[in-house]
Short mmCIF file of C-alpha atoms and ligand atoms in Angstrom, two decimals:
data_model
loop_
_atom_site.label_atom_id
_atom_site.label_comp_id
_atom_site.label_asym_id
_atom_site.label_seq_id
_atom_site.Cartn_x
_atom_site.Cartn_y
_atom_site.Cartn_z
CA MET A 1441 -11.99 7.09 5.80
CA GLU A 1442 -9.51 9.33 4.81
CA LEU A 1443 -8.64 10.74 1.48
CA VAL A 1444 -5.18 12.31 0.40
CA PHE A 1445 -3.92 14.42 -2.93
CA LEU A 1446 -1.74 13.88 -4.59
CA GLU A 1447 0.06 16.68 -7.80
CA GLU A 1448 1.70 13.18 -9.54
CA VAL A 1449 1.73 9.85 -9.06
CA ASP A 1450 3.02 6.70 -11.80
CA SER A 1451 -0.71 5.03 -10.57
CA THR A 1452 -3.29 5.37 -8.05
CA ASN A 1453 -4.07 1.70 -7.81
CA GLU A 1454 -0.13 1.57 -7.81
CA TYR A 1455 0.72 4.15 -4.85
CA LEU A 1456 -1.81 1.63 -2.99
CA LYS A 1457 0.15 -1.35 -3.48
CA ARG A 1458 3.70 -0.06 -2.53
CA ILE A 1459 2.04 1.75 0.79
CA PRO A 1460 1.39 0.04 3.93
CA PHE A 1461 -1.96 -1.00 4.73
CA ARG A 1462 -4.31 1.38 5.77
CA SER A 1463 -8.52 0.18 5.55
CA ASN A 1464 -10.85 3.34 4.02
CA LEU A 1465 -7.74 5.14 2.38
CA PHE A 1466 -8.57 7.58 -0.33
CA VAL A 1467 -5.48 8.64 -2.94
CA VAL A 1468 -6.61 11.27 -5.01
CA ALA A 1469 -3.39 12.74 -7.91
CA ARG A 1470 -3.67 15.05 -10.25
CA ARG A 1471 -2.16 13.22 -12.22
CA GLN A 1472 -0.76 10.17 -13.68
CA THR A 1473 2.06 9.55 -15.65
CA GLY A 1474 1.40 5.97 -16.11
CA GLY A 1475 -2.17 6.01 -15.38
CA LYS A 1476 -3.96 2.12 -15.77
CA GLY A 1477 -7.28 0.34 -17.49
CA ARG A 1478 -8.17 -2.68 -17.84
CA ARG A 1479 -6.19 -5.58 -20.50
CA GLY A 1480 -3.19 -4.16 -19.85
CA LYS A 1481 -4.08 -1.35 -21.65
CA SER A 1482 -3.56 3.09 -20.60
CA TRP A 1483 -5.75 5.58 -18.70
CA LEU A 1484 -5.55 9.22 -20.13
CA SER A 1485 -4.47 10.56 -17.16
CA LEU A 1486 -3.71 14.87 -18.36
CA PRO A 1487 -3.25 17.41 -14.76
CA ASP A 1488 -6.63 19.23 -13.23
CA LYS A 1489 -9.07 16.95 -17.26
CA GLY A 1490 -10.51 13.88 -14.67
CA LEU A 1491 -11.04 12.06 -11.82
CA TYR A 1492 -8.47 9.03 -10.39
CA LEU A 1493 -8.88 7.40 -7.38
CA SER A 1494 -8.26 4.91 -6.32
CA GLY A 1495 -9.43 3.49 -3.09
CA LEU A 1496 -8.01 1.14 -0.39
CA PHE A 1497 -9.82 -2.51 1.07
CA GLU A 1498 -9.18 -4.48 3.61
CA PRO A 1499 -9.37 -7.82 0.55
CA LEU A 1500 -12.44 -10.07 0.01
CA HIS A 1501 -13.02 -13.68 -0.26
CA PRO A 1502 -12.67 -14.49 -3.90
CA LYS A 1503 -15.92 -15.71 -3.58
CA LYS A 1504 -16.86 -12.31 -2.89
CA SER A 1505 -14.46 -10.32 -5.16
CA SER A 1506 -15.64 -11.42 -8.46
CA LEU A 1507 -18.85 -9.24 -7.87
CA ALA A 1508 -16.48 -6.06 -6.92
CA GLY A 1509 -16.24 -4.83 -10.56
CA LEU A 1510 -19.62 -5.08 -10.70
CA ALA A 1511 -21.12 -3.38 -7.21
CA PHE A 1512 -18.55 -0.60 -7.66
CA GLY A 1513 -19.28 -0.03 -11.37
CA VAL A 1514 -23.24 0.51 -9.57
CA ALA A 1515 -21.20 3.27 -6.80
CA VAL A 1516 -19.48 4.40 -9.73
CA LEU A 1517 -22.67 5.25 -11.29
CA ARG A 1518 -25.02 5.93 -8.67
CA ALA A 1519 -22.38 9.09 -8.20
CA LEU A 1520 -22.43 9.86 -11.73
CA GLN A 1521 -26.54 9.87 -11.46
CA GLU A 1522 -26.32 12.43 -9.64
CA PHE A 1523 -26.06 15.11 -11.72
CA LYS A 1524 -28.67 13.28 -14.45
CA ASP A 1525 -29.72 10.35 -14.41
CA ASP A 1526 -28.62 9.96 -18.09
CA PHE A 1527 -25.61 7.32 -17.80
CA TYR A 1528 -26.33 3.35 -17.45
CA LEU A 1529 -23.00 0.80 -17.04
CA LYS A 1530 -21.91 -1.65 -19.86
CA TRP A 1531 -20.96 -4.93 -18.58
CA PRO A 1532 -18.47 -5.20 -16.81
CA ASN A 1533 -17.69 -1.99 -15.59
CA ASP A 1534 -18.10 0.60 -17.23
CA VAL A 1535 -20.33 3.46 -16.84
CA TYR A 1536 -21.85 4.89 -20.56
CA VAL A 1537 -23.69 8.33 -21.72
CA ASN A 1538 -24.66 8.57 -24.74
CA GLY A 1539 -23.33 6.09 -26.91
CA LYS A 1540 -19.76 6.68 -25.18
CA LYS A 1541 -17.59 6.24 -22.68
CA VAL A 1542 -17.34 8.37 -19.09
CA ALA A 1543 -15.84 6.38 -16.84
CA GLY A 1544 -13.64 3.65 -16.02
CA ILE A 1545 -13.07 1.27 -13.38
CA LEU A 1546 -10.39 -1.14 -12.52
CA PRO A 1547 -10.63 -3.59 -8.95
CA GLU A 1548 -7.45 -5.56 -7.94
CA ASN A 1549 -8.11 -8.53 -5.28
CA LEU A 1550 -4.55 -8.76 -4.11
CA SER A 1551 -4.42 -11.10 -1.19
CA ASP A 1552 -2.76 -8.82 1.37
CA ARG A 1553 -5.51 -6.10 -0.04
CA LEU A 1554 -8.34 -4.78 -2.18
CA ILE A 1555 -7.42 -1.89 -4.46
CA VAL A 1556 -9.75 0.10 -6.02
CA GLY A 1557 -9.29 2.43 -8.75
CA VAL A 1558 -11.86 4.43 -10.74
CA GLY A 1559 -11.29 7.02 -13.99
CA VAL A 1560 -14.08 9.14 -14.71
CA ASN A 1561 -13.04 12.01 -17.78
CA VAL A 1562 -14.50 15.13 -16.00
CA SER A 1563 -13.30 18.11 -18.07
CA TYR A 1564 -11.79 16.45 -21.72
CA THR A 1565 -12.81 18.00 -24.95
CA LEU A 1566 -13.48 15.93 -27.84
CA GLN A 1567 -10.70 16.62 -29.18
CA GLU A 1568 -8.60 15.32 -26.20
CA LEU A 1569 -10.78 12.09 -26.65
CA GLN A 1570 -10.32 11.22 -30.39
CA GLY A 1571 -8.12 8.50 -31.31
CA LEU A 1572 -9.04 5.93 -27.57
CA SER A 1573 -10.10 1.82 -28.40
CA HIS A 1574 -13.64 3.50 -27.64
CA PRO A 1575 -15.40 5.85 -27.88
CA ALA A 1576 -15.43 8.59 -24.70
CA THR A 1577 -17.05 11.71 -23.42
CA SER A 1578 -16.37 13.01 -20.28
CA LEU A 1579 -19.15 15.45 -18.56
CA LEU A 1580 -18.52 18.70 -19.33
CA VAL A 1581 -19.34 16.49 -23.04
CA GLU A 1582 -22.19 16.34 -21.47
CA GLY A 1583 -22.97 19.58 -20.03
CA ILE A 1584 -21.59 19.28 -16.21
CA ARG A 1585 -19.57 21.01 -14.80
CA CYS A 1586 -17.66 19.58 -11.77
CA ASP A 1587 -15.06 19.72 -8.13
CA ILE A 1588 -13.72 17.14 -8.81
CA GLY A 1589 -12.49 17.36 -5.63
CA GLU A 1590 -16.28 17.04 -4.32
CA LEU A 1591 -16.32 14.02 -7.10
CA ALA A 1592 -13.35 12.79 -5.06
CA LEU A 1593 -15.37 12.77 -1.63
CA LYS A 1594 -18.92 11.07 -4.00
CA VAL A 1595 -17.63 8.46 -5.22
CA SER A 1596 -15.31 7.67 -1.99
CA GLN A 1597 -18.72 7.90 0.02
CA ASN A 1598 -19.93 5.68 -2.41
CA LEU A 1599 -17.24 3.30 -3.32
CA ILE A 1600 -17.38 2.48 1.00
CA LEU A 1601 -20.91 1.64 0.51
CA TYR A 1602 -20.87 -0.66 -1.77
CA TYR A 1603 -17.71 -2.46 -0.76
CA GLU A 1604 -19.29 -3.16 2.74
CA LYS A 1605 -22.64 -4.65 0.29
CA LEU A 1606 -19.89 -6.31 -1.25
CA ARG A 1607 -19.01 -7.96 2.93
CA GLU A 1608 -22.12 -8.63 4.24
CA GLY A 1609 -23.07 -10.01 0.96
CA THR A 1610 -26.02 -9.11 -0.06
CA PHE A 1611 -25.53 -6.99 -3.02
CA ASP A 1612 -27.90 -8.25 -5.71
CA VAL A 1613 -26.30 -8.00 -8.73
CA LYS A 1614 -30.11 -7.35 -10.65
CA GLU A 1615 -29.16 -4.03 -9.09
CA PHE A 1616 -26.52 -3.59 -11.50
CA GLU A 1617 -28.97 -5.19 -14.38
CA SER A 1618 -31.21 -2.42 -13.55
CA PHE A 1619 -29.13 0.14 -15.69
CA CYS A 1620 -27.72 -1.77 -17.71
CA PRO A 1621 -29.60 -1.57 -20.57
CA MET A 1622 -27.99 -4.13 -23.44
CA ILE A 1623 -29.49 -7.49 -21.11
CA GLY A 1624 -32.54 -8.55 -23.53
CA LYS A 1625 -30.14 -7.45 -26.89
CA GLU A 1626 -27.66 -8.80 -28.70
CA VAL A 1627 -24.25 -8.12 -28.36
CA THR A 1628 -21.29 -9.31 -29.13
CA VAL A 1629 -18.44 -10.10 -26.58
CA LEU A 1630 -14.11 -10.64 -27.41
CA GLU A 1631 -13.01 -12.62 -24.92
CA ASN A 1632 -9.09 -14.41 -24.79
CA GLY A 1633 -9.46 -13.07 -29.28
CA PHE A 1634 -12.45 -15.20 -29.67
CA CYS A 1635 -15.48 -13.25 -31.07
CA TYR A 1636 -19.62 -14.49 -29.60
CA THR A 1637 -22.32 -12.51 -30.57
CA GLY A 1638 -25.86 -13.75 -28.80
CA LYS A 1639 -28.40 -12.37 -26.80
CA ALA A 1640 -27.18 -11.06 -23.82
CA LEU A 1641 -29.65 -12.89 -21.01
CA GLY A 1642 -28.65 -11.39 -17.90
CA ILE A 1643 -25.55 -11.54 -15.40
CA ASP A 1644 -25.50 -14.27 -12.91
CA ARG A 1645 -24.63 -14.34 -8.52
CA GLU A 1646 -20.59 -14.65 -9.99
CA GLY A 1647 -20.51 -11.77 -12.53
CA TYR A 1648 -21.22 -14.18 -15.14
CA LEU A 1649 -22.64 -12.57 -18.57
CA LEU A 1650 -24.96 -15.32 -20.10
CA LEU A 1651 -25.08 -15.33 -23.42
CA GLU A 1652 -27.69 -17.14 -25.78
CA LYS A 1653 -27.07 -18.76 -29.35
CA ASP A 1654 -28.90 -20.66 -31.26
CA GLY A 1655 -30.14 -22.64 -28.18
CA GLU A 1656 -26.56 -23.28 -26.82
CA LEU A 1657 -26.33 -21.13 -23.12
CA LYS A 1658 -22.11 -18.93 -23.31
CA ARG A 1659 -20.43 -17.98 -20.23
CA LEU A 1660 -17.95 -15.21 -19.89
CA PHE A 1661 -16.29 -12.73 -17.47
CA SER A 1662 -14.90 -9.76 -18.31
CA ALA A 1663 -14.68 -9.75 -21.98
CA GLU A 1664 -15.56 -7.34 -24.05
CA VAL A 1665 -18.73 -5.74 -25.75
CA SER A 1666 -20.18 -4.14 -28.03
CA VAL A 1667 -24.11 -3.40 -27.78
CA ARG A 1668 -24.73 -3.86 -32.02
C1 BTN B 1369 -10.86 0.07 -17.57
O1 BTN B 1369 -10.40 1.15 -18.25
O2 BTN B 1369 -11.79 1.22 -17.97
C2 BTN B 1369 -10.38 1.16 -16.21
C3 BTN B 1369 -9.92 2.65 -15.94
C4 BTN B 1369 -8.96 2.43 -14.42
C5 BTN B 1369 -8.65 4.19 -15.06
C6 BTN B 1369 -8.67 4.82 -13.20
S1 BTN B 1369 -7.40 6.33 -13.14
C7 BTN B 1369 -7.21 5.82 -11.82
C8 BTN B 1369 -6.41 4.61 -10.97
N1 BTN B 1369 -5.44 4.21 -11.18
C9 BTN B 1369 -5.02 4.09 -12.28
O3 BTN B 1369 -4.46 3.69 -12.72
N2 BTN B 1369 -6.30 3.04 -13.12
C10 BTN B 1369 -6.83 3.47 -12.70
#
């Protein structure tokens, strides 16, 4: 494993697309000028306020890659749970605490490489996090002080662990479900501009969220969710 620190970069995910492939290479930036979130959104990336990290792996077979976001979500969650155990997951791969998002994951499975980007709000103030598309918090706001370098190391180690599980086919979505309190609840899901409300029954073996409404079952992939 190799961990490289950069002063400034457009996006650590984009950086790993440009360089020659090296397995288990992790890049951390002090700031990003074009941090990317999921669904074409941007990711707030002020200097030294967050962990902006991406890891590089061999691409996964398409059958296994659909679980990548879930598995890497658990990897990041487990790193954060070492500080306190109130963190939980919101499908497909956001880490939450007290109803607010603290970390997000952006996996990109390309033909020659798998890149996983992780953003954790470390020392942002609530004021700095205002105006985002979702309610957000930071480790500092939640009373946790941590060293970004140490967090980078812990997260990278966990990403390697969960990548191996994905490759071997031993990652079980039940592990994700066990940290995902929205399972069993009424949720509203936005997918491709359509809004679905129903009971979240669980996640199937391909990573789809199973939603039940009036006896009808709907399978949803990577949508935007709000829990009622
Ligand atoms: C999300 O929308 O929840 C995903 C956010 C992912 C942000 C991280 S920060 C490091 C890496 N580089 C990026 O440009 N994005 C990811």
